[in-house]
């Protein structure tokens, strides 16, 4: 798992990132407006995987399409190079 410093000086908190993503996937209509009001962006996440999940979930939200773990994984697996592990499963198991 590759980690880059976010554009801000916020300390890395992978468990917090997982919690935010779980909330966005679990109750998107409730949590996306709050997250967007804080102007949280994919670049604010430390983990490349979390950035990809956030971007993808946001695409689904904007298009008003349901986005659960299965839909997210299907989309991201299609984006990954062949042979790479589909990381959303790890996220699902950890929350």
Tab-separated table of N, CA and C in Angstrom:
chain	number	residue	atom	x	y	z
A	1	UNK	N	0.842	-1.169	0.000
A	1	UNK	CA	0.000	0.000	0.000
A	1	UNK	C	0.886	1.230	0.000
A	2	UNK	N	0.663	2.072	-0.953
A	2	UNK	CA	1.445	3.291	-1.078
A	2	UNK	C	0.785	4.406	-0.281
A	3	UNK	N	1.598	5.193	0.393
A	3	UNK	CA	1.055	6.307	1.161
A	3	UNK	C	1.789	7.578	0.756
A	4	UNK	N	1.036	8.622	0.505
A	4	UNK	CA	1.601	9.922	0.194
A	4	UNK	C	1.080	10.906	1.210
A	5	UNK	N	1.829	11.946	1.434
A	5	UNK	CA	1.358	12.992	2.324
A	5	UNK	C	0.193	13.723	1.658
A	6	UNK	N	-0.870	13.965	2.407
A	6	UNK	CA	-1.962	14.753	1.849
A	6	UNK	C	-1.496	16.175	1.594
A	7	UNK	N	-2.270	16.912	0.779
A	7	UNK	CA	-1.848	18.268	0.437
A	7	UNK	C	-1.837	19.193	1.646
A	8	UNK	N	-2.621	18.870	2.678
A	8	UNK	CA	-2.607	19.676	3.888
A	8	UNK	C	-1.642	19.038	4.891
A	9	UNK	N	-1.486	19.658	6.021
A	9	UNK	CA	-0.574	19.149	7.034
A	9	UNK	C	-1.289	18.302	8.081
A	10	UNK	N	-2.375	17.664	7.689
A	10	UNK	CA	-3.130	16.818	8.602
A	10	UNK	C	-2.343	15.523	8.824
A	11	UNK	N	-2.188	15.086	10.071
A	11	UNK	CA	-1.467	13.830	10.315
A	11	UNK	C	-2.199	12.649	9.667
A	12	UNK	N	-1.427	11.628	9.315
A	12	UNK	CA	-2.029	10.441	8.732
A	12	UNK	C	-2.839	9.713	9.798
A	13	UNK	N	-4.048	9.347	9.438
A	13	UNK	CA	-4.934	8.627	10.343
A	13	UNK	C	-5.760	7.656	9.505
A	14	UNK	N	-5.160	6.508	9.201
A	14	UNK	CA	-5.804	5.559	8.304
A	14	UNK	C	-7.120	5.034	8.859
A	15	UNK	N	-7.210	4.844	10.166
A	15	UNK	CA	-8.469	4.366	10.750
A	15	UNK	C	-9.568	5.420	10.591
A	16	UNK	N	-9.214	6.683	10.717
A	16	UNK	CA	-10.190	7.755	10.516
A	16	UNK	C	-10.656	7.796	9.068
A	17	UNK	N	-9.718	7.591	8.141
A	17	UNK	CA	-10.082	7.555	6.732
A	17	UNK	C	-11.061	6.414	6.461
A	18	UNK	N	-10.789	5.254	7.040
A	18	UNK	CA	-11.681	4.101	6.860
A	18	UNK	C	-13.067	4.396	7.413
A	19	UNK	N	-13.115	5.079	8.547
A	19	UNK	CA	-14.393	5.417	9.159
A	19	UNK	C	-15.188	6.354	8.268
A	20	UNK	N	-14.529	7.360	7.721
A	20	UNK	CA	-15.207	8.301	6.810
A	20	UNK	C	-15.757	7.546	5.608
A	21	UNK	N	-14.938	6.693	5.010
A	21	UNK	CA	-15.384	5.945	3.830
A	21	UNK	C	-16.544	5.015	4.168
A	22	UNK	N	-16.483	4.370	5.316
A	22	UNK	CA	-17.571	3.478	5.727
A	22	UNK	C	-18.871	4.253	5.900
A	23	UNK	N	-18.793	5.446	6.466
A	23	UNK	CA	-19.984	6.282	6.625
A	23	UNK	C	-20.548	6.692	5.275
A	24	UNK	N	-19.669	7.068	4.364
A	24	UNK	CA	-20.124	7.497	3.038
A	24	UNK	C	-20.785	6.367	2.273
A	25	UNK	N	-20.281	5.157	2.453
A	25	UNK	CA	-20.872	4.010	1.760
A	25	UNK	C	-22.106	3.485	2.485
A	26	UNK	N	-22.126	3.609	3.808
A	26	UNK	CA	-23.239	3.080	4.591
A	26	UNK	C	-24.491	3.934	4.541
A	27	UNK	N	-24.324	5.236	4.645
A	27	UNK	CA	-25.456	6.165	4.613
A	27	UNK	C	-25.080	7.392	3.785
A	28	UNK	N	-24.956	7.221	2.476
A	28	UNK	CA	-24.461	8.321	1.641
A	28	UNK	C	-25.319	9.582	1.681
A	29	UNK	N	-26.630	9.439	1.701
A	29	UNK	CA	-27.486	10.633	1.691
A	29	UNK	C	-27.337	11.454	2.953
A	30	UNK	N	-26.971	10.793	4.022
A	30	UNK	CA	-26.788	11.487	5.305
A	30	UNK	C	-25.396	12.103	5.415
A	31	UNK	N	-24.363	11.384	4.943
A	31	UNK	CA	-22.988	11.797	5.222
A	31	UNK	C	-22.305	12.599	4.119
A	32	UNK	N	-22.671	12.381	2.844
A	32	UNK	CA	-22.000	13.150	1.796
A	32	UNK	C	-22.183	14.656	1.948
A	33	UNK	N	-23.388	15.151	2.249
A	33	UNK	CA	-23.522	16.615	2.411
A	33	UNK	C	-22.598	17.180	3.501
A	34	UNK	N	-22.427	16.433	4.573
A	34	UNK	CA	-21.552	16.887	5.659
A	34	UNK	C	-20.097	16.906	5.198
A	35	UNK	N	-19.673	15.803	4.570
A	35	UNK	CA	-18.289	15.704	4.098
A	35	UNK	C	-17.994	16.796	3.079
A	36	UNK	N	-18.923	17.022	2.168
A	36	UNK	CA	-18.713	18.057	1.149
A	36	UNK	C	-18.725	19.461	1.743
A	37	UNK	N	-19.477	19.656	2.820
A	37	UNK	CA	-19.493	20.981	3.459
A	37	UNK	C	-18.137	21.320	4.069
A	38	UNK	N	-17.362	20.295	4.427
A	38	UNK	CA	-16.010	20.503	4.946
A	38	UNK	C	-14.969	20.557	3.830
A	39	UNK	N	-15.448	20.432	2.584
A	39	UNK	CA	-14.586	20.496	1.394
A	39	UNK	C	-13.507	19.403	1.394
A	40	UNK	N	-13.860	18.259	1.956
A	40	UNK	CA	-12.948	17.118	1.929
A	40	UNK	C	-12.821	16.628	0.495
A	41	UNK	N	-11.589	16.360	0.079
A	41	UNK	CA	-11.316	15.897	-1.277
A	41	UNK	C	-10.475	14.630	-1.205
A	42	UNK	N	-10.440	13.912	-2.311
A	42	UNK	CA	-9.657	12.677	-2.368
A	42	UNK	C	-8.200	12.928	-1.993
A	43	UNK	N	-7.671	14.063	-2.381
A	43	UNK	CA	-6.267	14.380	-2.109
A	43	UNK	C	-5.979	14.546	-0.625
A	44	UNK	N	-7.013	14.684	0.185
A	44	UNK	CA	-6.831	14.821	1.625
A	44	UNK	C	-6.562	13.481	2.304
A	45	UNK	N	-6.784	12.389	1.589
A	45	UNK	CA	-6.548	11.060	2.144
A	45	UNK	C	-5.080	10.681	1.969
A	46	UNK	N	-4.540	9.986	2.949
A	46	UNK	CA	-3.131	9.580	2.921
A	46	UNK	C	-2.903	8.373	2.023
A	47	UNK	N	-3.832	7.477	2.006
A	47	UNK	CA	-3.700	6.214	1.292
A	47	UNK	C	-4.176	6.339	-0.153
A	48	UNK	N	-3.384	5.813	-1.084
A	48	UNK	CA	-3.805	5.795	-2.490
A	48	UNK	C	-5.130	5.060	-2.643
A	49	UNK	N	-5.265	3.950	-1.929
A	49	UNK	CA	-6.489	3.167	-2.011
A	49	UNK	C	-7.690	3.967	-1.517
A	50	UNK	N	-7.516	4.678	-0.436
A	50	UNK	CA	-8.618	5.472	0.111
A	50	UNK	C	-8.984	6.613	-0.831
A	51	UNK	N	-7.981	7.208	-1.466
A	51	UNK	CA	-8.270	8.260	-2.454
A	51	UNK	C	-9.101	7.695	-3.601
A	52	UNK	N	-8.727	6.512	-4.077
A	52	UNK	CA	-9.463	5.887	-5.184
A	52	UNK	C	-10.890	5.553	-4.768
A	53	UNK	N	-11.056	5.050	-3.572
A	53	UNK	CA	-12.395	4.721	-3.076
A	53	UNK	C	-13.232	5.985	-2.937
A	54	UNK	N	-12.654	7.038	-2.374
A	54	UNK	CA	-13.381	8.301	-2.196
A	54	UNK	C	-13.810	8.861	-3.556
A	55	UNK	N	-12.884	8.902	-4.517
A	55	UNK	CA	-13.217	9.421	-5.850
A	55	UNK	C	-14.352	8.631	-6.490
A	56	UNK	N	-14.255	7.317	-6.384
A	56	UNK	CA	-15.261	6.467	-7.000
A	56	UNK	C	-16.613	6.627	-6.318
A	57	UNK	N	-16.622	6.615	-5.005
A	57	UNK	CA	-17.878	6.795	-4.270
A	57	UNK	C	-18.493	8.159	-4.584
A	58	UNK	N	-17.656	9.177	-4.743
A	58	UNK	CA	-18.161	10.505	-5.084
A	58	UNK	C	-18.796	10.505	-6.475
A	59	UNK	N	-18.173	9.808	-7.425
A	59	UNK	CA	-18.770	9.698	-8.766
A	59	UNK	C	-20.166	9.088	-8.690
A	60	UNK	N	-20.289	8.020	-7.909
A	60	UNK	CA	-21.595	7.380	-7.753
A	60	UNK	C	-22.586	8.353	-7.111
A	61	UNK	N	-22.161	9.074	-6.079
A	61	UNK	CA	-23.047	10.011	-5.375
A	61	UNK	C	-23.532	11.117	-6.317
A	62	UNK	N	-22.627	11.685	-7.081
A	62	UNK	CA	-22.984	12.775	-7.996
A	62	UNK	C	-23.983	12.286	-9.045
A	63	UNK	N	-23.801	11.059	-9.507
A	63	UNK	CA	-24.705	10.486	-10.516
A	63	UNK	C	-25.984	9.933	-9.894
A	64	UNK	N	-26.081	10.037	-8.572
A	64	UNK	CA	-27.230	9.538	-7.822
A	64	UNK	C	-27.447	8.037	-8.037
A	65	UNK	N	-26.321	7.314	-8.121
A	65	UNK	CA	-26.356	5.859	-8.257
A	65	UNK	C	-26.005	5.231	-6.912
A	66	UNK	N	-26.647	4.127	-6.567
A	66	UNK	CA	-26.289	3.469	-5.303
A	66	UNK	C	-24.853	2.966	-5.349
A	67	UNK	N	-24.164	3.101	-4.231
A	67	UNK	CA	-22.767	2.669	-4.168
A	67	UNK	C	-22.544	1.894	-2.882
A	68	UNK	N	-22.599	0.590	-2.989
A	68	UNK	CA	-22.255	-0.252	-1.853
A	68	UNK	C	-20.888	-0.867	-2.121
A	69	UNK	N	-20.428	-1.738	-1.224
A	69	UNK	CA	-19.095	-2.324	-1.398
A	69	UNK	C	-18.991	-3.113	-2.696
A	70	UNK	N	-20.058	-3.829	-3.055
A	70	UNK	CA	-20.008	-4.646	-4.277
A	70	UNK	C	-19.899	-3.760	-5.520
A	71	UNK	N	-20.699	-2.702	-5.595
A	71	UNK	CA	-20.645	-1.794	-6.746
A	71	UNK	C	-19.292	-1.096	-6.818
A	72	UNK	N	-18.799	-0.693	-5.679
A	72	UNK	CA	-17.501	-0.026	-5.609
A	72	UNK	C	-16.395	-0.964	-6.076
A	73	UNK	N	-16.431	-2.181	-5.586
A	73	UNK	CA	-15.401	-3.147	-5.973
A	73	UNK	C	-15.480	-3.444	-7.471
A	74	UNK	N	-16.680	-3.649	-7.994
A	74	UNK	CA	-16.826	-3.930	-9.423
A	74	UNK	C	-16.221	-2.807	-10.265
A	75	UNK	N	-16.501	-1.584	-9.882
A	75	UNK	CA	-15.977	-0.446	-10.630
A	75	UNK	C	-14.453	-0.378	-10.534
A	76	UNK	N	-13.932	-0.501	-9.316
A	76	UNK	CA	-12.488	-0.363	-9.115
A	76	UNK	C	-11.705	-1.526	-9.709
A	77	UNK	N	-12.236	-2.720	-9.615
A	77	UNK	CA	-11.545	-3.865	-10.206
A	77	UNK	C	-11.395	-3.646	-11.704
A	78	UNK	N	-12.402	-3.076	-12.320
A	78	UNK	CA	-12.313	-2.770	-13.739
A	78	UNK	C	-11.244	-1.743	-14.048
A	79	UNK	N	-10.875	-0.933	-13.067
A	79	UNK	CA	-9.879	0.110	-13.244
A	79	UNK	C	-8.465	-0.367	-12.937
A	80	UNK	N	-8.354	-1.455	-12.216
A	80	UNK	CA	-7.037	-1.934	-11.788
A	80	UNK	C	-6.353	-2.732	-12.890
A	81	UNK	N	-5.053	-2.715	-12.849
A	81	UNK	CA	-4.289	-3.554	-13.768
A	81	UNK	C	-4.537	-5.013	-13.403
A	82	UNK	N	-4.531	-5.852	-14.391
A	82	UNK	CA	-4.765	-7.267	-14.145
A	82	UNK	C	-3.711	-7.810	-13.175
A	83	UNK	N	-4.168	-8.613	-12.219
A	83	UNK	CA	-3.269	-9.217	-11.254
A	83	UNK	C	-3.178	-8.478	-9.939
A	84	UNK	N	-3.668	-7.237	-9.870
A	84	UNK	CA	-3.632	-6.504	-8.608
A	84	UNK	C	-4.810	-6.911	-7.734
A	85	UNK	N	-4.599	-6.884	-6.444
A	85	UNK	CA	-5.642	-7.240	-5.487
A	85	UNK	C	-6.697	-6.140	-5.428
A	86	UNK	N	-7.980	-6.493	-5.499
A	86	UNK	CA	-9.030	-5.476	-5.350
A	86	UNK	C	-9.141	-5.034	-3.896
A	87	UNK	N	-8.563	-3.886	-3.573
A	87	UNK	CA	-8.449	-3.452	-2.184
A	87	UNK	C	-9.742	-3.128	-1.466
A	88	UNK	N	-10.877	-2.837	-2.114
A	88	UNK	CA	-12.079	-2.552	-1.330
A	88	UNK	C	-12.493	-3.707	-0.431
A	89	UNK	N	-12.155	-4.945	-0.786
A	89	UNK	CA	-12.494	-6.058	0.087
A	89	UNK	C	-11.805	-5.913	1.432
A	90	UNK	N	-10.568	-5.474	1.433
A	90	UNK	CA	-9.852	-5.258	2.684
A	90	UNK	C	-10.521	-4.197	3.525
A	91	UNK	N	-10.996	-3.164	2.880
A	91	UNK	CA	-11.700	-2.101	3.597
A	91	UNK	C	-12.972	-2.665	4.214
A	92	UNK	N	-13.713	-3.447	3.448
A	92	UNK	CA	-14.966	-4.006	3.936
A	92	UNK	C	-14.731	-4.891	5.156
A	93	UNK	N	-13.656	-5.634	5.168
A	93	UNK	CA	-13.362	-6.540	6.277
A	93	UNK	C	-12.890	-5.782	7.511
A	94	UNK	N	-12.361	-4.580	7.319
A	94	UNK	CA	-11.767	-3.870	8.445
A	94	UNK	C	-12.727	-2.925	9.151
A	95	UNK	N	-13.932	-2.747	8.608
A	95	UNK	CA	-14.876	-1.821	9.264
A	95	UNK	C	-16.065	-2.552	9.817
